[in-house]
Coordinates of C-alpha atoms in Angstrom, one line a residue:
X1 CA 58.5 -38.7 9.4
X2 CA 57.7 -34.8 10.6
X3 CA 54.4 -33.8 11.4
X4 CA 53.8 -31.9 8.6
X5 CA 54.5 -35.1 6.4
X6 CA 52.7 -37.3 8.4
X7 CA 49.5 -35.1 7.9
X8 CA 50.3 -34.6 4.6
X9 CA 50.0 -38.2 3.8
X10 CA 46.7 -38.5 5.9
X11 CA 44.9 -35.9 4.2
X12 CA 46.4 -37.3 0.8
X13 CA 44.8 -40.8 2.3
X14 CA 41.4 -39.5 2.9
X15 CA 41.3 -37.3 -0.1
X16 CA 41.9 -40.3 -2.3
X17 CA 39.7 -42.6 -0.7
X18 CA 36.7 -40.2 0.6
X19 CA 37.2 -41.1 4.2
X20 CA 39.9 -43.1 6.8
X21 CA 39.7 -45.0 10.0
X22 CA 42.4 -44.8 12.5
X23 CA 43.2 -48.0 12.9
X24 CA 43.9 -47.8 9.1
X25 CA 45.7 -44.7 9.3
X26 CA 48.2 -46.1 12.0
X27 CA 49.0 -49.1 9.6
X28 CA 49.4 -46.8 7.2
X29 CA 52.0 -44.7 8.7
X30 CA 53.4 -47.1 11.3
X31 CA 52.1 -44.7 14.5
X32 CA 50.1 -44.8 17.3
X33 CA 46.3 -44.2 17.3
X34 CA 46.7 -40.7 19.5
X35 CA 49.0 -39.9 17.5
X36 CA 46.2 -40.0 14.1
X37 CA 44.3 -38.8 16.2
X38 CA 46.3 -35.4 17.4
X39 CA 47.0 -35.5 13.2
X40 CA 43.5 -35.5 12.9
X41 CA 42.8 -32.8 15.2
X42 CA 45.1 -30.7 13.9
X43 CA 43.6 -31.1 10.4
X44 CA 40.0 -30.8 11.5
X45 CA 41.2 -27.4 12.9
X46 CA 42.8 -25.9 9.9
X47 CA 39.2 -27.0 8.3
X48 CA 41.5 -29.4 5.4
X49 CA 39.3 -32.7 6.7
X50 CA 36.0 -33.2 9.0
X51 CA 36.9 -35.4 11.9
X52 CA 34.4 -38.2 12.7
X53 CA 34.5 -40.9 15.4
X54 CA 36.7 -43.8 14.2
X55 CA 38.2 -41.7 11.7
X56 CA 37.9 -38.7 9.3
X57 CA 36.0 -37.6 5.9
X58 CA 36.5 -35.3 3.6
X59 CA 36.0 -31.7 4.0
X60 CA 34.2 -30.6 0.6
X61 CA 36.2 -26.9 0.0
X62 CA 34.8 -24.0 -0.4
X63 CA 35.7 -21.8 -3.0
X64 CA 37.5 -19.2 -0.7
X65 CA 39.5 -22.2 1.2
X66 CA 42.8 -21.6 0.9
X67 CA 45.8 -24.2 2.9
X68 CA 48.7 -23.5 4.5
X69 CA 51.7 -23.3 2.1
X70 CA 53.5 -25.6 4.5
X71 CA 50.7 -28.1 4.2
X72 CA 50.2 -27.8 0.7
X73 CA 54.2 -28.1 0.2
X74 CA 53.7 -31.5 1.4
X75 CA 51.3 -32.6 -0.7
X76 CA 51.9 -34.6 -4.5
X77 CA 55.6 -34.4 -3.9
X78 CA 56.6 -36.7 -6.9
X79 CA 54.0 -35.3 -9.1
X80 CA 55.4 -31.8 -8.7
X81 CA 58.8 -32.5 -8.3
X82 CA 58.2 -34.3 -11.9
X83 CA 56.0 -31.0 -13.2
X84 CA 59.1 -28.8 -12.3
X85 CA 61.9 -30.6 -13.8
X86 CA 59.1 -30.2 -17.3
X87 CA 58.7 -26.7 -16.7
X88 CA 62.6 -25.9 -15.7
X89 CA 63.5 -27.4 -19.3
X90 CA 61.8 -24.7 -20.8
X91 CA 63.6 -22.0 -19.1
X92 CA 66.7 -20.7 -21.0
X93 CA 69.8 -18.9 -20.2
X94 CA 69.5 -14.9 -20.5
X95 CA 65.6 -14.4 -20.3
X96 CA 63.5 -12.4 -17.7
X97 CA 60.9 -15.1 -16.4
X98 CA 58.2 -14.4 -13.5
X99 CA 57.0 -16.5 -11.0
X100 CA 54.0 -16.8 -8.9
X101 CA 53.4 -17.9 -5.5
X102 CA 52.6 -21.7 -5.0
X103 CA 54.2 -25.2 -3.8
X104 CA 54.8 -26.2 -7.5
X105 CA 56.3 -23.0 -8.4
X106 CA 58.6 -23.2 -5.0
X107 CA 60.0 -26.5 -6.1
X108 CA 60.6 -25.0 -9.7
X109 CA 62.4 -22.5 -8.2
X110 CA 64.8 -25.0 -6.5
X111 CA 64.7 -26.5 -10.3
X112 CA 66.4 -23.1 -11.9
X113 CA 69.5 -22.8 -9.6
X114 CA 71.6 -23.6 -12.0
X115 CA 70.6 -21.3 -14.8
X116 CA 72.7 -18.7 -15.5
X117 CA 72.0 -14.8 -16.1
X118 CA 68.2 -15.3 -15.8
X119 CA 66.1 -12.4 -14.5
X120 CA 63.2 -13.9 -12.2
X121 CA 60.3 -11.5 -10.9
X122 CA 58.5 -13.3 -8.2
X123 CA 55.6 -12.6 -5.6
X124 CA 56.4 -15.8 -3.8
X125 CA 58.6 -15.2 -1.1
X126 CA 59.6 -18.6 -0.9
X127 CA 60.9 -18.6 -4.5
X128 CA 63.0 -15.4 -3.5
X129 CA 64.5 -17.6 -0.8
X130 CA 65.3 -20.4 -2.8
X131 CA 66.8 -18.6 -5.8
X132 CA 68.8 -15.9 -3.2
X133 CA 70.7 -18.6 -1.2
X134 CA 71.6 -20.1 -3.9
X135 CA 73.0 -16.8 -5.5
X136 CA 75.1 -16.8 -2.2
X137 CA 76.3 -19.7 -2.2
X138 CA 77.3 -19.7 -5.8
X139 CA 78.0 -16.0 -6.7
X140 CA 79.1 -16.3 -10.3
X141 CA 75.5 -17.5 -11.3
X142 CA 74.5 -14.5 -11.7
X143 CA 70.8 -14.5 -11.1
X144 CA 68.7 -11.0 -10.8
X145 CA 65.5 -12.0 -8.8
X146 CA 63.1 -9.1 -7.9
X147 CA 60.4 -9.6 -5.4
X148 CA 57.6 -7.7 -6.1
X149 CA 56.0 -5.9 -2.7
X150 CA 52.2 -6.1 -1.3
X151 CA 50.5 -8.4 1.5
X152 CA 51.2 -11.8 2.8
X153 CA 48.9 -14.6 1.7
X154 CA 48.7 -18.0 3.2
X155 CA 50.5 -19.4 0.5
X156 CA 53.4 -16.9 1.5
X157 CA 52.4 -14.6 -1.8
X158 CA 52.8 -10.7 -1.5
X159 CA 49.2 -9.7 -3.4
X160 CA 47.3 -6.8 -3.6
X161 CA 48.4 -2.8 -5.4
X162 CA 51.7 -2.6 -4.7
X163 CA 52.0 -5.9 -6.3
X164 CA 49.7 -5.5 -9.1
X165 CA 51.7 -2.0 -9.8
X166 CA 55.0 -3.6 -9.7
X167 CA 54.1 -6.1 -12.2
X168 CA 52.2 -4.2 -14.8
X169 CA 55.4 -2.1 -15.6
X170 CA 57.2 -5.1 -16.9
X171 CA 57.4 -7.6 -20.4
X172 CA 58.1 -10.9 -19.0
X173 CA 59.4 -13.4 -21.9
X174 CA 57.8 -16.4 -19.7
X175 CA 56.0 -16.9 -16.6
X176 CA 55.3 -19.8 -14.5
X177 CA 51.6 -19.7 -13.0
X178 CA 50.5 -21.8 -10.1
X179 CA 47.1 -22.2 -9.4
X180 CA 44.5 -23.2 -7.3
X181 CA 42.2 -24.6 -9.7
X182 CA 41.3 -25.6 -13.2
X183 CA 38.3 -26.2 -14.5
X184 CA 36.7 -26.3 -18.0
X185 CA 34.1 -23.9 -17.4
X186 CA 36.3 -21.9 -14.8
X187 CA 39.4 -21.9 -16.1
X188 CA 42.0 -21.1 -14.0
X189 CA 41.2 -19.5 -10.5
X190 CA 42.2 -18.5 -6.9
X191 CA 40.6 -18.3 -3.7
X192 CA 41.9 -14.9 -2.9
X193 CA 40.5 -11.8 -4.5
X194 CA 43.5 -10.1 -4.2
X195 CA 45.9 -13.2 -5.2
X196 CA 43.8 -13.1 -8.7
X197 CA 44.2 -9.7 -9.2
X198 CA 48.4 -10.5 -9.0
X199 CA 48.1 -13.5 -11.0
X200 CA 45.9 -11.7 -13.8
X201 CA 49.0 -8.9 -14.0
X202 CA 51.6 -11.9 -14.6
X203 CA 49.3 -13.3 -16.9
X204 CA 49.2 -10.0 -18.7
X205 CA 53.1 -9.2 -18.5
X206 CA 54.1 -12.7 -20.1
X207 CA 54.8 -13.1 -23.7
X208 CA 55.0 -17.1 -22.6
X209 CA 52.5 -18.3 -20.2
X210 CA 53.0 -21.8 -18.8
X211 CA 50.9 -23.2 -16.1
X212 CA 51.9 -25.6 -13.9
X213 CA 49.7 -27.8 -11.8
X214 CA 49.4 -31.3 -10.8
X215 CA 46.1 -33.3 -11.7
X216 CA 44.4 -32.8 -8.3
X217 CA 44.1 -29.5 -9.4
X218 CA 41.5 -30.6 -12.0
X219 CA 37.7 -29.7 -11.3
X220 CA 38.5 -27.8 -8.3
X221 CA 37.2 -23.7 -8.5
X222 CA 38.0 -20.9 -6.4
X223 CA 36.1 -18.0 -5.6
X224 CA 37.9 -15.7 -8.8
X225 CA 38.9 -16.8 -12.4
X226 CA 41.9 -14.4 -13.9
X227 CA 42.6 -16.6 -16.7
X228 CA 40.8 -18.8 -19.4
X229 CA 42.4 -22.3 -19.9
X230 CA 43.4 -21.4 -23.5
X231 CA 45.2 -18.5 -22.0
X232 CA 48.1 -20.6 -21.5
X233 CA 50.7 -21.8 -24.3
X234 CA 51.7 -24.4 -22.2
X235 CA 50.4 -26.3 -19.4
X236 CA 52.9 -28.6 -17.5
X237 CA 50.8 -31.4 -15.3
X238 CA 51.6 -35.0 -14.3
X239 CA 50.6 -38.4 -15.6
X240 CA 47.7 -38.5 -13.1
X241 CA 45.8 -36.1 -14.9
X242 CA 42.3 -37.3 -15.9
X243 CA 41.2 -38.4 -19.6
X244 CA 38.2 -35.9 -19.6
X245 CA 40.3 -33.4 -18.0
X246 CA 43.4 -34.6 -21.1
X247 CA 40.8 -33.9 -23.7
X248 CA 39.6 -30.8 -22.9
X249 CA 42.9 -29.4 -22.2
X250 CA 44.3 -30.5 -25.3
X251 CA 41.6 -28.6 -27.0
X252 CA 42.1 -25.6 -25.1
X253 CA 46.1 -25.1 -24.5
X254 CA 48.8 -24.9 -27.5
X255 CA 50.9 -27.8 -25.8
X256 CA 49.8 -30.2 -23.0
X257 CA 52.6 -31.7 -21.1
X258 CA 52.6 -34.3 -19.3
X259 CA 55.1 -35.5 -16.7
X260 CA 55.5 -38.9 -15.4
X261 CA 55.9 -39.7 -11.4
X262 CA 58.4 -41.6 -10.1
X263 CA 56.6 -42.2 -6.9

């Protein structure tokens, strides 16, 4: 297991269960107690847990907290895996989709390889990558992905004007929106200004908005909302996804879907 994973899992551990000892977390993940407790360290630093002695708590965010995309690409695997096979069924040959930045949108991306003749606008440069080498590798797929310009966020989205500007020239028949947080007063929201002002353009370009996120996602708020729940025609979460948060949603969004997890 690489680092990355292993702290993945840790933080999935104490975010599940409010709080870890080490001597659980080594059972856990069949490693030694310094090596928790570098994990630990590590996580403690990037402010994603609170370290304690014997173990860790959680951190409680703040609404301008914003993880790693390589930490957060860790995270949920199965349940985001099983959102983007959902959401990639809704795609269809010949149609100009956008994509925004995110860990659920990346592994959509790697989802949509195999569609042919689609136009994809993106400001996630790790959705460019995925959908380029793939173009390489397999020329006659013939896939058009733009990447819009702007500034590097941690979740490796170009934000900011020259984003915003490059998306509000264009009709998009669909886009794929990952996001930070829902919540019902909320609604959907980021914890970077500048990364709400993007998403708010896609949201505005799409004729088809579909949302995808996972059910941790649920209750969470970030410092700027740039879409209501209802905004969406179709939200795309997993099977983990509360009952209160289910009947609200249902209430709020044309079609709920729910994908089931095979881990």
């Amino acid at each position: 297991m690489l680092a990355a994973q292993r702290q993945a899992r840790i933080l999935e551990e104490v975010q599940r269960t409010g709080g870890a000892r080490v001597n659980d977390l080594t059972r856990l993940l069949g490693v030694s107690d310094m090596t928790v407790r570098r994990d630990l360290d590590v996580l403690d630093s990037r402010g994603l847990l609170t370290k304690v002695h014997g173990g860790a708590t959680v951190r409680r965010a703040g609404s301008t907290d914003e993880p790693a995309f390589t930490v957060k690409a860790e995270m949920e695997q199965p349940a985001k895996d099983a959102i983007a096979r959902k959401a990639a069924a809704l795609v269809r040959p010949g149609t100009a989709i956008g994509i925004s930045g995110g860990s659920t949108t990346y592994t959509l991306a790697r989802h949509l390889v195999g569609v042919p003749d689609l136009t994809v606008v993106t400001n996630s440069l790790r959705v460019a990558d995925v959908l380029h080498a793939h173009e390489s590798a397999n020329p006659g797929n013939n896939q058009t992905v733009i990447l819009t310009g702007g500034m590097r966020t941690p979740s490796e989205a170009l934000v900011g004007p020259i984003a915003v500007q490059a998306i509000r020239t264009l009709h998009l028949d669909q886009v794929f929106l990952g996001v930070y947080g829902m919540d019902a007063a909320a609604g959907y929201t980021s914890p970077n200004l500048m990364e709400s002002e993007t998403n708010r353009a896609l949201v505005t370009a799409a004729r088809n908005l579909v949302v995808v996120a996972d059910h941790t996602k649920w209750g969470v708020v970030g410092l700027s909302a740039f879409a209501g729940l209802g905004d969406a025609a179709v939200l795309v979460s997993d099977d983990g996804l509360p009952a209160e948060a289910r009947e609200v949603l249902a209430e709020e969004v044309a079609e709920l879907v729910l994908a089931e997890r095979d881990g």
